[in-house]
């Protein structure tokens, strides 16, 4: 990282002065003789090699490739281009290198001023009440050359810088436009007539997490940060325990086709399913060519991109590689099944939109919307505020995304029917919505679970009637209550006390808490054996 900071005079000066590795001469020039002598020794004894400088140049080149898009976005928003740092050619025994730019971040662990600034920035970026959502643009601001403090030598900062520049280049211009709209007094007055909290409690927080591309908010207290670390570990571990190789849950993803039928005509879904079975590869490639949304969100593309950055800058150990592989493939069965469903739904929605005479752009957007609203995504801009929060708070919403999506879908469609034709005239549409987006997915999911338990339709050998009623009514009741945040588990636990099994009578708001509750009882069980 120190070598990377020598790629331009500004970074090198700040590095050496900040860490007392160099001094300033009377004529205000930098005396880097001691540092340069050390680098020369390391080159001669083989500590630094040609590969090190080639690697550094690739990092500098990567940073350069990001500048045009960032400059374009800055010019569009502010009317001028930001000043760029000029590269400094580096001469070595292995050849000359062009040098380049990397962010000059002050080490927050050794400089209190930097720590305060970082905390202030985090507070503004993650505070939902902050009135001007932004991705951040610190890298575009001019430097104060006279200021010097110890620069950070943490390679992971490069990953966060790449993330920040990408968000600024491709998200910030639109965020700015939407932000100006949300701050319009007339619009806010109209929204306030419907609900005074819409802009403040829903739209601004949504725009903020869209800009930051974050769903996990950092805690501000020391205790909160400590519990967040523990909570993140627990959430990941429990997800891996419950979901790795979970065939039952993977098959339940197929019920998403029924949910999609609430927005896409079944004949288009049937045709799309046939096309998928006959030529899956061609269909998938065609969709990826048309839809950036599908190309970006299908499969493990996002994780692979993030992992590639980490591979470049951190050189993970063998254990870390195994751990990363396990995390990346926790939902491998679910992803494979859901990708199939998403492809079928997107193609069906697209074909229906084209048949209705929509333009190519409108058809693609309609298909994207059908997948997003009927299947759900984990994108920060798509989930509800209920699913965001600190890592500790998110323990209580794990696996709640599907039911939250289902609740929002049903609520939105009911309101649409009420506003267009009225509830009475729209009774047929309401019944169809109930069948496709409530009854069928709930009943089918329960049947899948029961089939893998191997109990059949008469678990207690007292006739199948009670089991059939439980499948039809019980599954829908559990699905409906699961749509209610926090309160749903309480209702389910209360109702379960009236059945003949004991394993589902206990109140649990979170899978993590269930695991911890079970673990707490292990010592006594071992003692009693």
XYZ file of C-alpha atoms in Angstrom:
529
model
C 0.000 0.000 0.000
C 2.933 2.310 0.666
C 4.186 1.624 -2.864
C 0.746 2.535 -4.221
C 0.923 5.869 -2.412
C 4.143 6.672 -4.271
C 2.287 6.670 -7.588
C 1.836 10.458 -7.400
C 3.665 13.278 -5.601
C 0.656 14.328 -3.499
C 0.098 10.902 -1.931
C 3.804 10.324 -1.445
C 4.247 13.646 0.334
C 1.293 13.029 2.633
C 2.466 9.484 3.351
C 6.014 10.459 4.278
C 5.135 13.591 6.240
C 2.209 11.946 8.026
C 4.189 8.941 9.172
C 7.424 10.863 9.770
C 9.163 8.900 7.044
C 10.296 12.126 5.391
C 10.820 15.806 6.161
C 10.222 19.156 4.480
C 13.266 21.174 3.365
C 13.610 24.921 3.911
C 12.553 25.508 0.302
C 9.282 23.594 1.046
C 10.367 20.564 -1.016
C 10.029 17.034 0.287
C 13.109 15.225 1.560
C 12.339 11.563 0.839
C 15.960 10.370 0.886
C 15.543 7.981 3.834
C 12.396 6.420 2.410
C 13.921 6.155 -1.051
C 17.016 4.525 0.423
C 14.873 1.946 2.196
C 12.964 1.174 -1.022
C 16.279 0.799 -2.881
C 17.541 -1.709 -0.291
C 14.306 -3.715 -0.558
C 14.611 -3.796 -4.342
C 18.193 -5.053 -4.119
C 17.564 -7.766 -1.517
C 14.521 -9.121 -3.379
C 11.855 -7.982 -0.911
C 10.375 -5.838 -3.677
C 10.249 -7.451 -7.126
C 9.035 -6.624 -10.593
C 5.768 -8.447 -9.855
C 5.071 -6.070 -6.954
C 5.335 -3.045 -9.206
C 3.353 -4.726 -11.990
C 0.610 -5.436 -9.465
C 0.707 -1.821 -8.254
C 0.456 -0.556 -11.835
C -2.607 -2.711 -12.437
C -4.260 -1.103 -9.396
C -3.374 2.378 -10.673
C -4.707 1.481 -14.119
C -7.934 0.185 -12.571
C -8.411 3.487 -10.775
C -7.808 5.354 -14.036
C -10.513 3.411 -15.856
C -13.071 4.700 -13.334
C -12.274 8.389 -13.830
C -14.176 9.087 -17.085
C -17.532 7.922 -15.710
C -16.964 9.802 -12.447
C -15.971 12.991 -14.327
C -19.046 12.706 -16.542
C -21.343 12.363 -13.525
C -19.629 15.263 -11.713
C -19.922 17.539 -14.756
C -23.595 16.635 -15.139
C -24.396 17.452 -11.510
C -22.073 20.361 -10.719
C -21.230 21.854 -14.098
C -17.469 21.302 -13.992
C -14.880 18.548 -13.795
C -13.076 17.817 -10.531
C -9.300 18.166 -10.382
C -7.363 14.980 -10.958
C -4.160 13.896 -9.266
C -1.250 13.732 -11.709
C 0.637 10.448 -11.831
C 4.337 10.343 -11.002
C 6.589 8.063 -13.049
C 8.522 5.609 -10.921
C 11.962 4.414 -11.981
C 13.037 0.999 -10.695
C 15.713 -1.597 -11.543
C 12.864 -3.550 -13.167
C 11.850 -0.750 -15.522
C 9.844 2.450 -15.432
C 6.228 2.506 -14.279
C 3.628 5.185 -15.009
C 2.368 5.487 -11.437
C -1.175 6.612 -10.686
C -3.797 7.432 -8.095
C -5.151 5.682 -5.010
C -7.269 7.332 -2.296
C -5.266 9.068 0.433
C -7.288 8.109 3.501
C -6.021 9.110 6.931
C -5.649 6.207 9.368
C -8.616 6.564 11.767
C -6.885 4.356 14.336
C -3.981 6.743 14.778
C -5.634 10.110 14.077
C -8.579 11.306 16.172
C -9.580 14.045 13.720
C -9.965 11.479 10.974
C -11.979 9.226 13.277
C -14.356 12.095 14.100
C -14.824 12.930 10.413
C -15.525 9.304 9.560
C -18.092 9.004 12.350
C -19.777 12.222 11.183
C -19.894 10.970 7.593
C -21.311 7.611 8.678
C -23.952 9.358 10.769
C -25.048 11.557 7.877
C -25.014 8.749 5.316
C -26.915 6.267 7.492
C -29.310 8.600 9.284
C -32.762 8.132 7.735
C -33.787 11.656 8.708
C -30.893 13.186 6.753
C -32.585 15.383 4.164
C -30.171 15.060 1.246
C -29.487 11.403 0.404
C -26.157 10.929 -1.360
C -23.656 8.264 -2.319
C -20.819 10.527 -1.120
C -18.252 12.387 -3.211
C -15.250 12.884 -0.963
C -12.859 11.614 -3.635
C -13.853 14.522 -5.934
C -12.963 17.277 -3.473
C -9.687 19.176 -3.666
C -6.896 18.311 -1.255
C -5.247 20.556 1.307
C -1.616 19.793 0.530
C -0.321 21.393 3.721
C -2.307 18.946 5.869
C -0.549 15.695 6.657
C -1.519 12.853 8.972
C -0.680 9.135 8.953
C -2.221 7.635 5.815
C -3.963 4.301 6.125
C -2.083 1.311 4.719
C -5.181 -0.907 4.762
C -5.685 -2.552 1.370
C -9.400 -3.129 1.985
C -9.931 0.617 1.571
C -9.406 0.139 -2.155
C -12.514 -2.043 -2.326
C -14.637 0.539 -0.526
C -13.224 3.253 -2.807
C -14.185 1.305 -5.931
C -17.658 0.815 -4.497
C -17.979 4.524 -3.671
C -16.812 5.742 -7.088
C -19.146 3.300 -8.857
C -22.136 4.479 -6.839
C -21.221 8.110 -7.475
C -20.819 7.557 -11.205
C -23.941 5.521 -11.887
C -26.377 6.162 -9.012
C -25.679 9.665 -7.691
C -27.038 11.653 -10.695
C -30.431 9.966 -10.431
C -30.397 10.178 -6.633
C -29.818 13.927 -6.944
C -32.781 14.303 -9.277
C -35.133 12.306 -7.073
C -33.841 14.105 -3.981
C -34.705 17.505 -5.493
C -38.170 16.198 -6.268
C -38.659 14.967 -2.703
C -37.617 18.369 -1.357
C -40.185 20.176 -3.522
C -42.570 22.020 -1.190
C -45.626 21.496 -3.375
C -45.011 17.762 -3.663
C -44.388 17.447 0.078
C -47.617 19.329 0.788
C -49.586 16.981 -1.474
C -47.989 13.926 0.116
C -48.721 15.297 3.593
C -52.414 15.442 2.763
C -52.355 11.688 2.208
C -49.961 10.861 5.049
C -47.549 13.310 6.753
C -44.973 10.558 7.252
C -44.752 9.274 3.656
C -41.819 11.432 2.598
C -39.987 11.491 5.918
C -40.460 7.893 7.037
C -40.666 6.027 3.730
C -39.348 7.846 0.656
C -36.275 9.559 2.116
C -35.046 6.388 3.895
C -35.662 4.429 0.685
C -33.638 6.910 -1.346
C -30.897 6.897 1.280
C -30.390 3.134 1.235
C -30.606 3.192 -2.574
C -27.795 5.744 -2.666
C -25.661 3.872 -0.155
C -26.636 0.394 -1.396
C -26.867 -0.724 2.218
C -29.495 -2.576 4.196
C -27.398 -2.976 7.348
C -26.947 0.218 9.347
C -24.001 0.558 11.762
C -24.632 0.993 15.451
C -23.346 4.192 17.041
C -22.476 2.832 20.488
C -19.620 0.569 21.477
C -21.982 -2.053 22.889
C -24.079 -1.882 19.728
C -21.043 -2.454 17.515
C -20.050 -5.448 19.640
C -23.515 -7.030 19.486
C -23.675 -6.320 15.750
C -20.509 -8.342 15.161
C -21.969 -11.241 17.116
C -25.345 -10.880 15.388
C -23.792 -10.888 11.900
C -21.931 -14.088 12.674
C -25.052 -15.734 14.089
C -27.248 -14.689 11.169
C -24.792 -16.066 8.610
C -24.223 -19.290 10.540
C -27.927 -19.956 11.032
C -28.643 -19.283 7.355
C -25.947 -21.793 6.402
C -27.328 -24.366 8.846
C -30.941 -24.028 7.678
C -30.473 -23.495 3.957
C -27.442 -25.422 2.677
C -28.823 -28.349 0.688
C -32.395 -27.640 1.846
C -34.297 -29.451 -0.911
C -37.680 -28.722 0.655
C -37.130 -24.980 0.665
C -35.688 -25.101 -2.857
C -38.824 -26.805 -4.189
C -40.997 -24.246 -2.430
C -39.489 -21.588 -4.698
C -41.506 -23.096 -7.554
C -44.703 -21.800 -5.932
C -43.504 -18.365 -7.065
C -44.981 -19.147 -10.500
C -48.417 -19.190 -8.890
C -47.718 -15.830 -7.246
C -46.600 -14.423 -10.586
C -49.949 -15.437 -12.093
C -51.489 -12.600 -10.072
C -49.793 -10.176 -12.495
C -48.998 -12.263 -15.582
C -51.651 -14.196 -17.518
C -51.241 -17.982 -16.989
C -51.143 -18.670 -20.757
C -47.988 -16.559 -21.083
C -46.421 -18.272 -18.079
C -47.272 -21.696 -19.568
C -45.719 -20.789 -22.917
C -42.663 -19.391 -21.164
C -42.325 -22.577 -19.118
C -42.454 -24.684 -22.297
C -39.801 -22.507 -23.949
C -37.603 -22.775 -20.857
C -37.810 -26.573 -20.856
C -37.054 -26.815 -24.580
C -34.271 -24.217 -24.872
C -33.244 -22.805 -21.517
C -29.888 -21.460 -22.673
C -31.255 -19.418 -25.558
C -34.034 -17.961 -23.397
C -31.641 -16.980 -20.625
C -29.160 -15.358 -23.011
C -31.956 -13.408 -24.694
C -33.206 -12.114 -21.340
C -29.722 -11.049 -20.257
C -29.292 -9.103 -23.493
C -32.530 -7.213 -22.872
C -32.533 -6.716 -19.093
C -29.683 -5.284 -17.040
C -31.760 -6.022 -13.932
C -31.909 -9.752 -14.632
C -28.278 -9.919 -15.721
C -27.144 -8.260 -12.498
C -29.356 -10.092 -10.017
C -29.555 -13.652 -11.322
C -27.347 -16.260 -9.707
C -24.200 -15.318 -7.824
C -23.105 -12.442 -10.075
C -23.082 -9.838 -7.303
C -21.240 -12.051 -4.835
C -18.717 -13.054 -7.493
C -17.964 -9.403 -8.282
C -17.445 -8.562 -4.619
C -15.342 -11.668 -4.116
C -13.161 -10.805 -7.121
C -12.297 -7.451 -5.542
C -11.426 -9.163 -2.267
C -9.234 -11.682 -4.095
C -7.336 -8.822 -5.738
C -6.584 -6.908 -2.577
C -6.487 -9.280 0.396
C -4.949 -12.639 -0.634
C -7.252 -14.702 1.634
C -6.050 -17.748 3.532
C -7.225 -21.282 2.744
C -9.704 -21.202 5.628
C -11.077 -17.869 4.452
C -11.502 -19.282 0.937
C -13.457 -22.249 2.298
C -15.539 -19.945 4.475
C -16.216 -17.638 1.533
C -17.209 -20.583 -0.664
C -19.671 -21.787 1.975
C -21.210 -18.323 2.311
C -21.466 -17.866 -1.450
C -23.192 -21.208 -1.922
C -25.469 -21.256 1.140
C -28.491 -20.868 -1.116
C -27.179 -22.812 -4.110
C -30.288 -24.992 -4.424
C -32.649 -22.101 -3.753
C -30.802 -19.883 -6.244
C -30.954 -22.492 -8.973
C -34.691 -22.988 -8.515
C -35.455 -19.293 -8.089
C -33.416 -18.384 -11.162
C -35.544 -20.800 -13.159
C -38.749 -19.240 -11.803
C -37.474 -15.702 -12.408
C -36.600 -16.554 -15.998
C -40.031 -18.032 -16.676
C -41.829 -15.104 -15.031
C -39.738 -12.483 -16.833
C -40.242 -14.079 -20.235
C -43.991 -14.480 -19.671
C -44.388 -10.868 -18.523
C -42.291 -9.589 -21.436
C -44.275 -11.528 -24.048
C -47.554 -10.346 -22.561
C -46.384 -6.734 -22.595
C -45.275 -6.999 -26.239
C -48.633 -8.534 -27.182
C -50.389 -5.563 -25.579
C -48.431 -3.223 -27.830
C -45.915 -1.849 -25.359
C -42.580 -0.621 -26.673
C -39.406 -2.652 -26.183
C -38.269 -0.457 -23.275
C -41.706 -0.569 -21.624
C -41.923 -4.344 -22.067
C -38.520 -4.860 -20.434
C -39.464 -2.600 -17.533
C -42.780 -4.390 -17.130
C -41.021 -7.763 -17.019
C -38.440 -6.488 -14.520
C -41.266 -5.193 -12.339
C -43.118 -8.514 -12.494
C -40.062 -10.383 -11.191
C -39.278 -7.777 -8.554
C -42.822 -7.523 -7.150
C -43.849 -11.195 -7.295
C -40.570 -12.937 -6.488
C -38.763 -10.322 -4.411
C -35.098 -9.347 -4.407
C -32.488 -8.470 -1.796
C -31.508 -5.217 -3.502
C -31.459 -2.252 -1.093
C -33.809 -0.282 -3.354
C -36.352 -3.129 -3.490
C -36.778 -4.215 0.123
C -38.907 -2.431 2.697
C -37.626 -0.364 5.588
C -38.845 -3.091 7.949
C -36.070 -5.356 6.671
C -33.299 -2.802 7.240
C -31.569 -1.797 10.466
C -28.550 -2.745 12.516
C -27.206 -6.275 12.334
C -28.719 -6.930 15.758
C -32.152 -5.667 14.715
C -32.049 -7.746 11.541
C -31.876 -10.921 13.622
C -35.619 -10.471 14.111
C -36.410 -10.193 10.393
C -34.356 -13.085 9.034
C -36.236 -15.027 6.338
C -39.099 -12.495 6.541
C -38.451 -11.007 3.095
C -40.690 -13.411 1.173
C -43.694 -12.881 3.412
C -43.164 -9.130 3.425
C -43.064 -9.165 -0.384
C -46.249 -11.251 -0.453
C -47.994 -8.813 1.893
C -46.965 -5.805 -0.194
C -48.043 -7.514 -3.427
C -51.499 -8.421 -2.124
C -51.997 -4.994 -0.570
C -50.977 -3.184 -3.754
C -53.187 -5.347 -6.004
C -56.214 -4.965 -3.711
C -55.810 -1.197 -3.727
C -55.429 -1.217 -7.511
C -58.665 -3.173 -7.926
C -60.477 -0.913 -5.448
C -59.410 2.242 -7.287
C -60.063 0.999 -10.829
C -63.350 -0.967 -10.637
C -64.281 -1.000 -6.943
C -64.315 -3.920 -4.527
C -67.832 -5.054 -5.421
C -67.359 -5.114 -9.190
C -63.856 -6.428 -8.718
C -64.925 -9.415 -6.604
C -63.847 -11.822 -9.330
C -60.412 -10.232 -9.583
C -60.068 -10.278 -5.805
C -60.883 -13.990 -5.719
C -58.353 -14.666 -8.462
C -55.741 -12.677 -6.518
C -56.530 -14.712 -3.392
C -56.148 -18.007 -5.251
C -52.870 -17.146 -7.009
C -51.092 -14.996 -4.410
C -52.319 -16.560 -1.170
C -54.089 -19.902 -1.299
C -52.033 -21.796 -3.884
C -48.532 -20.829 -2.661
C -49.494 -21.521 0.965
C -51.133 -24.889 0.316
C -48.497 -26.085 -2.141
C -45.683 -25.105 0.227
C -47.315 -27.059 3.048
C -47.795 -30.097 0.820
C -44.113 -30.002 -0.145
C -43.066 -29.886 3.520
C -45.403 -32.754 4.462
C -44.266 -34.905 1.549
C -40.644 -34.666 2.701
C -41.632 -35.553 6.261
C -42.953 -38.853 4.890
C -46.092 -38.757 7.041
C -48.676 -38.670 4.272
C -52.116 -37.126 4.713
C -52.931 -38.988 7.927
C -50.119 -38.357 10.380
C -52.003 -39.547 13.490
C -53.956 -42.455 11.938
C -57.287 -40.838 12.807
C -58.477 -40.143 9.279
C -57.275 -37.627 6.697
C -60.006 -35.025 7.224
C -58.254 -33.051 9.971
C -54.984 -33.128 8.033
C -56.648 -31.887 4.842
C -58.307 -29.067 6.756
C -54.982 -28.191 8.378
C -53.300 -28.132 4.993
C -55.925 -25.884 3.431
C -56.786 -23.527 6.273
C -53.748 -23.902 8.527
C -51.214 -23.195 5.808
C -53.031 -20.023 4.764
C -53.383 -18.885 8.368
C -49.650 -19.321 8.991
C -48.806 -17.490 5.768
C -51.148 -14.623 6.643
C -49.747 -14.228 10.155
C -46.176 -14.433 8.854
C -46.948 -11.314 6.817
C -47.475 -9.343 10.033
C -44.119 -8.072 11.377
C -43.226 -9.164 14.916
C -46.844 -9.904 15.907
C -47.167 -12.897 13.566
C -44.939 -15.274 15.618
C -46.941 -14.466 18.753
C -50.211 -15.365 17.030
C -48.789 -18.580 15.586
C -47.366 -19.662 18.946
C -50.709 -19.031 20.639
C -52.677 -21.009 18.069
C -50.168 -23.865 18.035
C -50.835 -24.502 21.707
C -54.192 -25.963 20.699
C -52.772 -28.665 18.426
C -51.475 -32.071 19.432
C -47.766 -31.456 18.943
C -45.427 -29.648 21.313
C -42.518 -28.661 19.045
C -44.314 -25.611 17.605
C -45.757 -24.168 20.825
C -42.792 -22.021 21.731
C -42.631 -18.343 20.922
C -39.732 -17.362 18.693
C -39.291 -14.149 16.758
C -36.137 -15.277 14.998
C -34.496 -18.485 13.700
C -31.317 -17.368 15.450
C -33.096 -17.191 18.796
C -34.535 -20.661 18.190
C -31.044 -22.043 17.630
C -29.688 -20.300 20.724
C -32.646 -21.578 22.742
C -31.944 -25.126 21.604
C -28.210 -24.759 22.264
C -28.862 -23.537 25.787
C -30.607 -26.803 26.558
C -27.799 -29.043 25.291
C -25.783 -29.195 28.583
C -28.830 -30.448 30.509
C -29.665 -33.021 27.842
C -26.075 -34.287 27.906
C -26.211 -34.433 31.713
C -29.457 -36.410 31.635
C -28.145 -38.984 29.149
